[in-house]
Amino acid sequence: MAAALMLSVSACGAEKCEEAFPEAAMSVPGVVSAEWDCSEQFGGGWQRADVVIKATTEDEAIAVMDAVLQAVAASPEIEDRWSTPQEYVSEDGSIIVSANDVGFNGSPSVGEAREHYGIAPD
């Protein structure tokens, strides 16, 4: 019975992740699509994302990505331990940017993004 309870709680966490991340990302002008695949397992989990942005230059892509990171950081539904996307790709696939472009060392956790931007979700 305990295993069944843990599995249902894990599924709820993954569902929450798969709903909250795209909602935050799609609130940003310039985001064309945002899809997350999340798993919550015993002792951890993972988050994978595909974020497509409307941009014709690398600077435009970086600005949209920066805004997405801030929107994610501001969402109270997104947990500190969850990971942000590894990359953001333009519609035609010609531009790929990552959080490294705004001063992170790799893909930050949501908590790291909150600290970086000084954002405490409501």
mmCIF file with all atom_site columns, C-alpha atoms in Angstrom, residues 1 5 18 35 37 40 50 68 74 81 88 100 108:
data_model
loop_
_atom_site.group_PDB
_atom_site.id
_atom_site.type_symbol
_atom_site.label_atom_id
_atom_site.label_alt_id
_atom_site.label_comp_id
_atom_site.label_asym_id
_atom_site.label_entity_id
_atom_site.label_seq_id
_atom_site.pdbx_PDB_ins_code
_atom_site.Cartn_x
_atom_site.Cartn_y
_atom_site.Cartn_z
_atom_site.occupancy
_atom_site.B_iso_or_equiv
_atom_site.pdbx_formal_charge
_atom_site.auth_seq_id
_atom_site.auth_comp_id
_atom_site.auth_asym_id
_atom_site.auth_atom_id
_atom_site.pdbx_PDB_model_num
ATOM 1  C CA . MET A 1 1   ? 0.000  0.000  0.000   1.00 0.00 ? 1   MET A CA 1
ATOM 2  C CA . LEU A 1 5   ? 0.868  5.800  -2.328  1.00 0.00 ? 5   LEU A CA 1
ATOM 3  C CA . GLU A 1 18  ? 4.777  19.029 -16.887 1.00 0.00 ? 18  GLU A CA 1
ATOM 4  C CA . GLU A 1 35  ? 7.117  20.991 -23.718 1.00 0.00 ? 35  GLU A CA 1
ATOM 5  C CA . ASP A 1 37  ? 8.829  15.556 -19.815 1.00 0.00 ? 37  ASP A CA 1
ATOM 6  C CA . GLU A 1 40  ? 9.784  11.892 -10.089 1.00 0.00 ? 40  GLU A CA 1
ATOM 7  C CA . ASP A 1 50  ? 12.037 21.406 -25.631 1.00 0.00 ? 50  ASP A CA 1
ATOM 8  C CA . VAL A 1 68  ? 11.913 32.365 -19.669 1.00 0.00 ? 68  VAL A CA 1
ATOM 9  C CA . ALA A 1 74  ? 8.877  33.497 -10.458 1.00 0.00 ? 74  ALA A CA 1
ATOM 10 C CA . ARG A 1 81  ? 15.262 21.395 -7.160  1.00 0.00 ? 81  ARG A CA 1
ATOM 11 C CA . TYR A 1 88  ? 16.562 27.003 -26.357 1.00 0.00 ? 88  TYR A CA 1
ATOM 12 C CA . ASN A 1 100 ? 25.710 29.821 -20.141 1.00 0.00 ? 100 ASN A CA 1
ATOM 13 C CA . PRO A 1 108 ? 20.743 25.863 -13.454 1.00 0.00 ? 108 PRO A CA 1
#
